[in-house]
Coordinates of C-alpha atoms in Angstrom, one line a residue:
M1 CA 107.3 122.7 93.5
A2 CA 104.9 122.4 90.5
W3 CA 105.5 119.9 87.7
Q4 CA 104.4 119.5 84.1
E5 CA 103.2 116.2 82.8
I6 CA 104.1 115.6 79.2
T7 CA 102.2 112.9 77.3
I8 CA 103.7 111.7 74.0
N9 CA 101.4 109.6 71.8
T10 CA 102.8 106.9 69.7
A11 CA 102.1 103.4 68.3
S12 CA 102.6 100.2 70.4
Q13 CA 105.2 98.9 68.0
E14 CA 107.1 102.2 68.2
I15 CA 107.2 102.4 72.0
E16 CA 110.7 100.9 72.3
A17 CA 112.2 103.1 69.5
V18 CA 110.7 106.3 70.8
S19 CA 111.8 105.5 74.4
G20 CA 115.3 104.9 73.2
A21 CA 115.4 108.2 71.2
L22 CA 114.2 110.1 74.2
T23 CA 116.6 108.4 76.5
A24 CA 119.5 109.2 74.1
R25 CA 118.6 112.8 74.3
G26 CA 118.6 112.9 78.1
F27 CA 115.0 112.2 79.0
S28 CA 115.4 109.0 81.0
D29 CA 112.6 109.0 83.6
L30 CA 109.8 107.7 81.3
V31 CA 106.5 106.1 82.2
I32 CA 105.2 103.7 79.6
E33 CA 101.5 103.1 79.2
D34 CA 100.9 100.5 76.5
Q35 CA 98.1 98.0 76.2
Q36 CA 100.1 95.4 74.3
E37 CA 102.9 95.5 76.9
F38 CA 100.3 95.0 79.6
E39 CA 98.6 92.1 77.8
T40 CA 102.0 90.4 77.2
F41 CA 102.9 90.7 80.9
L42 CA 99.6 89.1 81.8
D43 CA 100.2 86.2 79.4
E44 CA 103.7 85.6 80.6
N45 CA 102.6 85.6 84.3
R46 CA 99.3 83.9 84.1
A47 CA 100.1 81.5 86.9
Y48 CA 100.2 84.4 89.4
W49 CA 96.9 86.1 88.7
D50 CA 93.3 85.0 88.4
Y51 CA 91.5 88.3 88.0
I52 CA 92.2 91.7 86.3
D53 CA 90.4 94.9 87.0
E54 CA 88.2 95.3 84.0
S55 CA 88.2 99.1 84.4
L56 CA 92.0 99.1 84.2
Q57 CA 91.9 97.0 81.0
K58 CA 89.3 99.4 79.5
K59 CA 91.4 102.4 80.5
L60 CA 94.4 100.8 78.6
Q61 CA 92.4 99.8 75.5
G62 CA 94.2 101.0 72.5
L63 CA 96.6 103.0 74.6
S64 CA 100.2 103.6 73.6
Q65 CA 101.9 106.6 75.1
I66 CA 104.9 107.8 77.0
K67 CA 104.8 110.2 79.9
L68 CA 107.5 112.2 81.6
Y69 CA 107.7 115.0 84.1
L70 CA 109.5 118.4 84.1
E71 CA 109.6 121.2 86.6
D72 CA 107.3 124.0 85.5
T73 CA 110.2 126.4 85.4
D74 CA 112.4 124.2 83.2
T75 CA 111.5 125.9 79.9
Q76 CA 114.8 124.9 78.3
S77 CA 114.1 121.1 78.7
L78 CA 110.5 121.6 77.5
T79 CA 111.7 123.3 74.3
R80 CA 114.3 120.7 73.7
L81 CA 111.7 118.0 74.2
Q82 CA 109.3 119.7 71.8
D83 CA 112.1 119.6 69.2
V84 CA 112.7 115.9 69.7
V85 CA 109.0 115.0 69.5
A86 CA 108.6 117.1 66.3
E87 CA 111.7 115.4 64.8
L88 CA 110.1 112.0 65.5
G89 CA 106.9 113.1 63.8
L90 CA 104.8 112.7 67.0
T91 CA 102.5 114.8 69.0
M92 CA 102.5 115.6 72.7
T93 CA 100.3 117.4 75.3
V94 CA 101.4 119.3 78.4
S95 CA 99.4 119.7 81.6
V96 CA 100.4 121.5 84.7
M97 CA 100.1 119.4 87.9
P98 CA 99.3 121.1 91.3
E99 CA 102.0 121.5 93.8
T100 CA 102.2 118.3 95.9
N101 CA 104.5 116.7 98.5
W102 CA 105.1 113.6 96.3
E103 CA 107.3 112.0 99.0
E104 CA 104.3 111.9 101.4
S105 CA 101.2 111.9 99.1
W106 CA 101.4 108.2 98.3
K107 CA 100.6 107.5 102.0
D108 CA 97.0 108.8 101.3
N109 CA 96.4 105.5 99.5
Y110 CA 96.8 103.5 102.7
P111 CA 94.3 104.6 105.3
P112 CA 93.5 102.4 108.3
Q113 CA 91.6 99.3 107.2
P114 CA 89.2 97.8 109.8
V115 CA 88.7 94.1 109.1
G116 CA 86.1 91.9 110.8
K117 CA 85.1 92.5 114.3
N118 CA 88.4 92.9 116.0
L119 CA 91.3 93.7 113.6
I120 CA 92.6 96.8 111.9
V121 CA 95.4 97.0 109.4
L122 CA 97.6 100.1 109.9
P123 CA 100.5 101.4 107.8
Y124 CA 103.5 101.8 110.1
W125 CA 103.3 105.6 110.1
L126 CA 99.9 105.4 111.8
S127 CA 100.9 102.8 114.3
D128 CA 100.3 105.2 117.2
S129 CA 96.8 106.2 116.1
D130 CA 93.6 105.4 117.9
N131 CA 92.6 101.9 117.0
S132 CA 89.1 102.1 118.6
G133 CA 90.0 99.0 120.7
R134 CA 90.8 96.8 117.6
L135 CA 93.9 94.7 117.4
P136 CA 96.5 96.4 115.1
V137 CA 98.2 94.6 112.2
I138 CA 101.0 97.0 111.3
L139 CA 102.6 96.9 107.8
D140 CA 104.9 98.7 105.5
P141 CA 102.3 98.6 102.6
G142 CA 103.0 98.5 98.9
L143 CA 106.2 96.4 99.1
T144 CA 104.6 93.0 98.4
F145 CA 101.1 91.4 98.2
G146 CA 98.9 91.7 101.3
T147 CA 97.7 95.1 102.6
G148 CA 94.3 94.0 104.0
A149 CA 92.4 95.9 101.3
H150 CA 91.6 92.9 99.1
P151 CA 88.4 90.9 99.8
S152 CA 90.3 87.6 99.7
T153 CA 92.6 88.6 102.6
Q154 CA 89.8 90.1 104.6
M155 CA 87.8 86.9 104.4
V156 CA 90.7 84.9 105.8
M157 CA 91.2 87.3 108.6
E158 CA 87.4 87.2 109.4
F159 CA 87.6 83.4 109.4
M160 CA 90.6 83.6 111.7
E161 CA 88.8 85.7 114.3
D162 CA 86.5 82.8 115.0
L163 CA 89.2 80.1 114.7
V164 CA 92.4 81.2 116.3
K165 CA 92.9 80.3 120.0
P166 CA 95.7 80.9 122.4
G167 CA 98.5 78.4 121.8
F168 CA 97.7 77.9 118.1
H169 CA 100.5 77.1 115.6
C170 CA 100.0 78.5 112.1
L171 CA 101.5 77.9 108.7
D172 CA 101.1 80.6 106.1
L173 CA 101.9 79.4 102.5
G174 CA 102.3 82.3 100.1
S175 CA 102.7 84.6 103.0
G176 CA 103.6 87.8 101.0
S177 CA 103.7 90.7 103.4
G178 CA 103.1 88.4 106.3
I179 CA 99.8 90.0 107.1
L180 CA 97.9 86.7 107.9
S181 CA 100.7 85.4 110.1
I182 CA 100.8 88.7 112.0
A183 CA 97.0 88.7 112.4
A184 CA 97.2 85.1 113.8
L185 CA 99.7 86.2 116.4
R186 CA 97.6 89.2 117.3
L187 CA 94.6 87.0 117.8
G188 CA 96.6 84.9 120.3
A189 CA 98.5 82.2 118.2
E190 CA 101.7 81.0 119.8
S191 CA 103.6 80.8 116.6
A192 CA 103.4 81.4 112.8
V193 CA 105.6 80.3 109.9
G194 CA 105.3 82.3 106.7
V195 CA 106.6 80.7 103.4
D196 CA 106.8 82.4 100.1
I197 CA 108.5 81.7 96.8
D198 CA 109.8 85.3 96.5
P199 CA 113.0 85.9 98.6
K200 CA 112.0 89.5 98.9
A201 CA 108.8 88.5 100.7
E202 CA 110.8 86.7 103.4
D203 CA 112.6 89.9 104.4
I204 CA 109.5 92.1 104.1
A205 CA 107.4 89.7 106.2
R206 CA 110.1 89.6 108.9
E207 CA 110.3 93.4 109.0
N208 CA 106.5 93.7 109.2
A209 CA 106.4 91.2 112.0
Q210 CA 109.0 93.4 113.9
Y211 CA 106.7 96.4 113.5
N212 CA 104.2 94.4 115.6
G213 CA 106.8 93.2 118.1
F214 CA 107.0 89.7 116.8
S215 CA 110.3 87.9 116.0
A216 CA 111.7 84.3 116.0
P217 CA 110.7 81.9 117.3
Q218 CA 107.2 83.4 117.4
F219 CA 107.3 84.3 113.8
Q220 CA 109.6 82.7 111.2
A221 CA 109.8 83.7 107.5
M222 CA 111.1 81.3 104.9
T223 CA 111.6 81.2 101.1
G224 CA 110.7 78.1 99.0
N225 CA 108.2 76.1 97.0
V226 CA 106.7 73.3 98.9
T227 CA 105.5 71.5 95.8
E228 CA 109.1 71.3 94.4
D229 CA 111.4 71.3 97.4
K230 CA 110.9 68.0 99.3
S231 CA 113.4 69.0 102.0
L232 CA 111.4 72.1 102.7
M233 CA 108.2 70.2 102.8
D234 CA 109.7 67.6 105.1
F235 CA 111.0 70.3 107.4
L236 CA 107.7 72.1 107.7
S237 CA 105.7 68.9 108.1
Q238 CA 107.7 67.9 111.2
K239 CA 105.6 70.4 113.2
E240 CA 101.8 70.1 113.8
Y241 CA 99.8 73.1 112.8
D242 CA 96.3 74.1 114.1
L243 CA 95.8 76.4 111.1
V244 CA 97.2 76.4 107.6
L245 CA 96.6 79.4 105.4
V246 CA 96.8 79.6 101.6
N247 CA 95.8 83.0 100.2
I248 CA 97.1 83.0 96.6
V249 CA 95.0 82.2 93.4
A250 CA 93.0 79.3 92.3
D251 CA 95.6 77.6 90.1
V252 CA 98.3 77.8 92.7
I253 CA 95.9 76.3 95.3
I254 CA 95.0 73.5 92.9
G255 CA 98.7 72.8 92.4
L256 CA 99.3 72.8 96.2
A257 CA 96.3 70.6 97.0
P258 CA 98.1 67.2 96.8
V259 CA 100.7 68.3 99.4
L260 CA 98.5 70.2 101.8
P261 CA 97.5 67.1 103.8
H262 CA 101.2 66.8 104.8
F263 CA 100.8 69.8 107.0
L264 CA 97.4 68.9 108.5
T265 CA 96.2 66.7 111.3
K266 CA 92.7 65.7 112.3
K267 CA 92.7 68.8 114.6
S268 CA 93.9 71.2 111.8
T269 CA 91.9 73.6 109.8
L270 CA 92.8 74.8 106.3
L271 CA 91.8 78.2 105.0
C272 CA 92.2 78.9 101.2
S273 CA 91.4 82.2 99.6
G274 CA 92.1 84.3 96.5
I275 CA 89.6 82.2 94.6
L276 CA 87.5 83.9 92.0
D277 CA 83.9 82.8 92.1
T278 CA 84.0 81.1 88.7
R279 CA 87.0 79.0 89.9
L280 CA 85.5 77.8 93.2
P281 CA 84.3 74.4 91.7
D282 CA 87.8 73.7 90.4
V283 CA 89.4 74.4 93.8
E284 CA 86.8 72.3 95.7
K285 CA 87.4 69.4 93.3
A286 CA 91.1 69.6 93.9
L287 CA 90.8 69.8 97.6
T288 CA 88.4 66.9 97.7
A289 CA 90.6 64.8 95.5
A290 CA 93.4 65.4 98.0
G291 CA 91.4 63.9 100.8
L292 CA 89.9 67.1 102.3
T293 CA 86.4 67.9 103.3
I294 CA 85.0 71.4 102.6
T295 CA 83.3 72.7 105.8
A296 CA 82.5 76.3 104.9
V297 CA 82.6 78.8 102.0
H298 CA 82.6 82.6 102.5
A299 CA 81.9 85.1 99.7
K300 CA 82.8 88.7 99.3
E301 CA 82.2 90.5 96.0
D302 CA 83.6 88.1 93.3
W303 CA 85.9 86.2 95.6
R304 CA 85.5 83.1 97.7
S305 CA 87.3 81.7 100.7
V306 CA 87.1 78.0 101.7
M307 CA 87.5 76.2 105.0
A308 CA 88.5 72.6 104.9
V309 CA 89.7 69.7 107.1
L310 CA 91.1 66.2 106.6
A311 CA 88.3 63.8 105.6

Protein backbone atom coordinates (compact mmCIF):
# COMPACT_ATOMS: atom_id res chain seq x y z
CA MET A 1 0.00 0.00 0.00
CA ALA A 2 1.37 3.43 -1.00
CA TRP A 3 0.91 6.47 1.22
CA GLN A 4 0.96 10.21 0.84
CA GLU A 5 2.89 12.35 3.33
CA ILE A 6 1.23 15.72 3.86
CA THR A 7 3.25 18.51 5.47
CA ILE A 8 1.43 21.58 6.80
CA ASN A 9 3.59 24.61 7.57
CA THR A 10 2.63 26.82 10.49
CA ALA A 11 4.13 28.94 13.27
CA SER A 12 5.28 27.51 16.57
CA GLN A 13 2.70 29.46 18.57
CA GLU A 14 -0.06 28.17 16.26
CA ILE A 15 0.84 24.47 16.45
CA GLU A 16 -1.66 23.66 19.18
CA ALA A 17 -4.53 25.56 17.55
CA VAL A 18 -3.89 24.05 14.12
CA SER A 19 -3.59 20.55 15.57
CA GLY A 20 -6.87 21.04 17.40
CA ALA A 21 -8.61 22.22 14.23
CA LEU A 22 -7.34 19.24 12.26
CA THR A 23 -8.34 16.80 14.98
CA ALA A 24 -11.84 18.31 15.17
CA ARG A 25 -12.22 17.64 11.46
CA GLY A 26 -11.23 13.99 11.77
CA PHE A 27 -7.47 14.13 11.14
CA SER A 28 -6.15 12.76 14.42
CA ASP A 29 -2.91 10.90 13.63
CA LEU A 30 -0.61 13.92 13.55
CA VAL A 31 3.17 14.16 13.75
CA ILE A 32 4.36 17.45 15.30
CA GLU A 33 7.81 18.76 14.38
CA ASP A 34 8.48 21.96 16.29
CA GLN A 35 11.78 23.39 17.45
CA GLN A 36 10.26 25.26 20.39
CA GLU A 37 8.52 22.14 21.69
CA PHE A 38 11.78 20.22 21.35
CA GLU A 39 13.77 22.87 23.23
CA THR A 40 11.11 23.04 25.98
CA PHE A 41 11.27 19.28 26.41
CA LEU A 42 15.06 19.46 26.79
CA ASP A 43 14.83 22.22 29.40
CA GLU A 44 12.24 20.33 31.44
CA ASN A 45 14.23 17.07 31.36
CA ARG A 46 17.76 18.40 31.62
CA ALA A 47 18.64 15.96 34.41
CA TYR A 48 18.25 13.03 32.02
CA TRP A 49 20.48 14.05 29.12
CA ASP A 50 23.99 15.37 28.71
CA TYR A 51 24.34 15.51 24.95
CA ILE A 52 22.04 16.34 22.03
CA ASP A 53 22.78 15.45 18.43
CA GLU A 54 23.78 18.78 16.86
CA SER A 55 22.60 17.61 13.44
CA LEU A 56 19.14 17.00 14.91
CA GLN A 57 19.04 20.47 16.46
CA LYS A 58 20.14 21.99 13.15
CA LYS A 59 17.45 20.01 11.30
CA LEU A 60 14.80 21.38 13.66
CA GLN A 61 16.07 24.98 13.50
CA GLY A 62 13.12 27.27 12.87
CA LEU A 63 10.89 24.29 12.11
CA SER A 64 7.17 24.34 12.87
CA GLN A 65 5.13 21.87 10.89
CA ILE A 66 2.53 19.15 11.17
CA LYS A 67 2.64 15.93 9.19
CA LEU A 68 -0.02 13.34 8.53
CA TYR A 69 -0.41 10.37 6.22
CA LEU A 70 -3.19 9.28 3.88
CA GLU A 71 -3.52 6.30 1.58
CA ASP A 72 -2.75 7.37 -1.98
CA THR A 73 -6.22 6.25 -3.08
CA ASP A 74 -8.01 8.33 -0.43
CA THR A 75 -8.73 11.32 -2.67
CA GLN A 76 -11.79 12.28 -0.66
CA SER A 77 -9.80 12.81 2.56
CA LEU A 78 -7.10 14.69 0.67
CA THR A 79 -9.65 17.09 -0.81
CA ARG A 80 -11.24 17.60 2.60
CA LEU A 81 -7.81 18.27 4.12
CA GLN A 82 -6.96 20.80 1.40
CA ASP A 83 -10.16 22.67 2.21
CA VAL A 84 -9.31 22.73 5.94
CA VAL A 85 -5.76 23.97 5.31
CA ALA A 86 -7.02 26.70 2.97
CA GLU A 87 -9.63 27.72 5.55
CA LEU A 88 -6.84 28.08 8.15
CA GLY A 89 -4.81 30.23 5.74
CA LEU A 90 -1.92 27.77 5.65
CA THR A 91 0.01 25.91 2.97
CA MET A 92 0.77 22.24 2.58
CA THR A 93 2.88 19.96 0.42
CA VAL A 94 2.07 16.40 -0.65
CA SER A 95 4.65 13.73 -1.45
CA VAL A 96 4.04 10.11 -2.39
CA MET A 97 5.92 7.56 -0.31
CA PRO A 98 7.06 4.24 -1.80
CA GLU A 99 5.21 1.08 -0.88
CA THR A 100 6.77 -0.34 2.28
CA ASN A 101 5.92 -2.97 4.86
CA TRP A 102 5.88 -0.46 7.72
CA GLU A 103 5.24 -3.14 10.33
CA GLU A 104 8.59 -4.73 9.50
CA SER A 105 10.73 -1.90 8.08
CA TRP A 106 11.61 -0.45 11.52
CA LYS A 107 13.61 -3.58 12.20
CA ASP A 108 16.16 -2.44 9.61
CA ASN A 109 17.33 0.13 12.18
CA TYR A 110 18.56 -2.62 14.51
CA PRO A 111 21.18 -4.77 12.77
CA PRO A 112 23.46 -7.09 14.78
CA GLN A 113 25.94 -4.96 16.77
CA PRO A 114 29.31 -6.58 17.53
CA VAL A 115 30.85 -5.11 20.69
CA GLY A 116 34.40 -5.62 21.88
CA LYS A 117 36.14 -8.92 21.21
CA ASN A 118 33.46 -11.38 22.29
CA LEU A 119 29.97 -9.88 22.45
CA ILE A 120 27.25 -9.19 19.91
CA VAL A 121 23.95 -7.41 20.58
CA LEU A 122 21.07 -8.99 18.66
CA PRO A 123 17.43 -7.96 18.28
CA TYR A 124 15.24 -10.87 19.33
CA TRP A 125 14.09 -11.59 15.76
CA LEU A 126 17.72 -12.38 14.81
CA SER A 127 18.48 -14.50 17.86
CA ASP A 128 18.95 -17.61 15.71
CA SER A 129 21.40 -15.98 13.29
CA ASP A 130 25.08 -16.84 13.00
CA ASN A 131 26.95 -15.04 15.80
CA SER A 132 30.44 -15.80 14.44
CA GLY A 133 31.35 -17.33 17.79
CA ARG A 134 30.43 -14.22 19.78
CA LEU A 135 28.33 -14.27 22.93
CA PRO A 136 24.82 -13.03 22.12
CA VAL A 137 23.06 -10.33 24.13
CA ILE A 138 19.47 -10.55 22.88
CA LEU A 139 17.13 -7.58 23.28
CA ASP A 140 13.78 -6.21 22.25
CA PRO A 141 15.27 -2.88 21.08
CA GLY A 142 13.66 0.51 21.13
CA LEU A 143 11.59 0.02 24.27
CA THR A 144 14.00 1.71 26.68
CA PHE A 145 17.55 3.02 26.84
CA GLY A 146 20.28 0.52 25.99
CA THR A 147 20.58 -1.09 22.55
CA GLY A 148 24.37 -1.44 22.37
CA ALA A 149 24.74 1.16 19.63
CA HIS A 150 25.85 4.03 21.90
CA PRO A 151 29.58 4.46 22.60
CA SER A 152 28.99 4.78 26.36
CA THR A 153 27.34 1.35 26.54
CA GLN A 154 29.95 -0.21 24.27
CA MET A 155 32.80 1.04 26.46
CA VAL A 156 31.30 -0.54 29.58
CA MET A 157 30.84 -3.84 27.76
CA GLU A 158 34.45 -3.69 26.55
CA PHE A 159 35.64 -3.01 30.11
CA MET A 160 33.52 -5.93 31.31
CA GLU A 161 35.12 -8.40 28.90
CA ASP A 162 38.39 -7.97 30.80
CA LEU A 163 36.84 -7.78 34.28
CA VAL A 164 34.00 -10.28 34.64
CA LYS A 165 34.95 -13.67 36.01
CA PRO A 166 32.85 -16.76 36.79
CA GLY A 167 31.02 -16.32 40.08
CA PHE A 168 30.89 -12.52 39.91
CA HIS A 169 27.95 -10.66 41.45
CA CYS A 170 26.98 -7.45 39.63
CA LEU A 171 24.84 -4.42 40.44
CA ASP A 172 23.57 -2.32 37.53
CA LEU A 173 22.24 1.10 38.58
CA GLY A 174 20.20 2.77 35.84
CA SER A 175 19.82 -0.57 34.09
CA GLY A 176 17.40 0.53 31.35
CA SER A 177 16.96 -2.39 28.96
CA GLY A 178 19.12 -4.59 31.18
CA ILE A 179 21.78 -4.86 28.49
CA LEU A 180 24.76 -4.58 30.86
CA SER A 181 23.35 -7.07 33.35
CA ILE A 182 22.70 -9.54 30.54
CA ALA A 183 26.21 -9.00 29.15
CA ALA A 184 27.68 -9.67 32.60
CA LEU A 185 25.78 -12.95 32.84
CA ARG A 186 26.84 -13.93 29.33
CA LEU A 187 30.45 -13.30 30.34
CA GLY A 188 30.11 -15.70 33.27
CA ALA A 189 28.78 -13.67 36.19
CA GLU A 190 26.77 -15.68 38.70
CA SER A 191 24.15 -12.99 39.31
CA ALA A 192 23.12 -9.48 38.34
CA VAL A 193 20.68 -7.00 39.86
CA GLY A 194 19.31 -4.25 37.64
CA VAL A 195 17.80 -1.12 39.23
CA ASP A 196 16.08 1.72 37.40
CA ILE A 197 13.84 4.60 38.48
CA ASP A 198 11.43 3.85 35.60
CA PRO A 199 8.95 1.07 36.47
CA LYS A 200 8.64 0.20 32.78
CA ALA A 201 12.36 -0.54 32.65
CA GLU A 202 11.95 -3.23 35.31
CA ASP A 203 9.50 -5.23 33.18
CA ILE A 204 11.45 -4.67 29.98
CA ALA A 205 14.77 -5.71 31.54
CA ARG A 206 13.16 -8.84 32.95
CA GLU A 207 11.73 -9.72 29.53
CA ASN A 208 15.07 -9.11 27.83
CA ALA A 209 16.80 -11.34 30.37
CA GLN A 210 14.30 -14.09 29.54
CA TYR A 211 15.20 -13.82 25.84
CA ASN A 212 18.68 -14.84 26.96
CA GLY A 213 17.54 -17.61 29.28
CA PHE A 214 18.15 -15.68 32.50
CA SER A 215 15.63 -15.31 35.32
CA ALA A 216 15.59 -14.95 39.11
CA PRO A 217 17.69 -15.48 41.11
CA GLN A 218 20.31 -15.15 38.35
CA PHE A 219 18.84 -11.84 37.23
CA GLN A 220 16.66 -9.58 39.33
CA ALA A 221 15.07 -6.33 38.13
CA MET A 222 13.98 -3.65 40.59
CA THR A 223 12.51 -0.15 40.54
CA GLY A 224 13.73 2.65 42.80
CA ASN A 225 16.07 5.55 43.44
CA VAL A 226 18.95 4.59 45.72
CA THR A 227 19.73 8.22 46.56
CA GLU A 228 16.23 8.79 47.98
CA ASP A 229 15.04 5.37 49.11
CA LYS A 230 17.12 4.35 52.14
CA SER A 231 15.33 1.02 52.50
CA LEU A 232 16.25 0.14 48.91
CA MET A 233 19.84 1.21 49.47
CA ASP A 234 20.04 -0.85 52.67
CA PHE A 235 18.54 -3.88 50.91
CA LEU A 236 20.97 -3.70 48.01
CA SER A 237 24.01 -3.05 50.20
CA GLN A 238 23.42 -6.24 52.19
CA LYS A 239 25.03 -8.12 49.32
CA GLU A 240 28.64 -7.83 48.19
CA TYR A 241 29.20 -6.98 44.54
CA ASP A 242 32.28 -7.63 42.48
CA LEU A 243 31.18 -5.15 39.84
CA VAL A 244 28.93 -2.07 40.05
CA LEU A 245 27.77 -0.48 36.78
CA VAL A 246 26.45 3.06 36.36
CA ASN A 247 25.80 3.96 32.72
CA ILE A 248 23.64 7.09 32.85
CA VAL A 249 24.79 10.74 32.45
CA ALA A 250 27.32 12.88 34.28
CA ASP A 251 24.91 14.76 36.56
CA VAL A 252 23.22 11.57 37.72
CA ILE A 253 26.58 9.90 38.39
CA ILE A 254 27.65 12.96 40.40
CA GLY A 255 24.44 12.73 42.43
CA LEU A 256 24.98 9.01 43.02
CA ALA A 257 28.66 9.34 43.95
CA PRO A 258 28.17 9.76 47.74
CA VAL A 259 26.14 6.51 48.01
CA LEU A 260 28.20 4.36 45.66
CA PRO A 261 30.69 3.28 48.37
CA HIS A 262 27.78 1.54 50.15
CA PHE A 263 27.75 -1.02 47.34
CA LEU A 264 31.51 -1.52 47.10
CA THR A 265 34.13 -3.49 48.97
CA LYS A 266 37.90 -3.47 48.61
CA LYS A 267 37.46 -6.22 46.00
CA SER A 268 34.83 -4.36 43.97
CA THR A 269 35.20 -2.42 40.74
CA LEU A 270 32.99 0.50 39.72
CA LEU A 271 32.36 1.31 36.05
CA CYS A 272 30.74 4.65 35.22
CA SER A 273 29.81 5.73 31.70
CA GLY A 274 27.56 8.09 29.76
CA ILE A 275 30.05 10.88 30.50
CA LEU A 276 30.56 13.56 27.87
CA ASP A 277 34.26 14.44 27.57
CA THR A 278 33.71 17.98 28.87
CA ARG A 279 32.07 16.59 32.04
CA LEU A 280 34.80 14.08 32.89
CA PRO A 281 36.61 16.38 35.39
CA ASP A 282 33.33 16.95 37.27
CA VAL A 283 32.66 13.21 37.54
CA GLU A 284 36.22 12.44 38.60
CA LYS A 285 36.02 15.14 41.27
CA ALA A 286 32.75 13.74 42.65
CA LEU A 287 34.01 10.16 42.71
CA THR A 288 37.25 11.18 44.40
CA ALA A 289 35.34 13.20 47.01
CA ALA A 290 33.26 10.09 47.73
CA GLY A 291 36.39 8.13 48.62
CA LEU A 292 37.06 6.43 45.29
CA THR A 293 40.23 6.17 43.23
CA ILE A 294 40.11 6.42 39.42
CA THR A 295 42.10 3.55 37.93
CA ALA A 296 41.33 3.87 34.20
CA VAL A 297 39.50 6.04 31.69
CA HIS A 298 38.36 4.87 28.26
CA ALA A 299 37.39 7.17 25.40
CA LYS A 300 35.19 6.66 22.36
CA GLU A 301 34.15 9.60 20.22
CA ASP A 302 33.00 12.38 22.63
CA TRP A 303 32.26 9.95 25.47
CA ARG A 304 34.26 8.72 28.45
CA SER A 305 33.99 5.69 30.70
CA VAL A 306 35.65 5.52 34.10
CA MET A 307 36.88 2.62 36.22
CA ALA A 308 37.23 3.23 39.96
CA VAL A 309 37.79 1.39 43.24
CA LEU A 310 37.56 2.27 46.90
CA ALA A 311 40.57 4.32 47.99
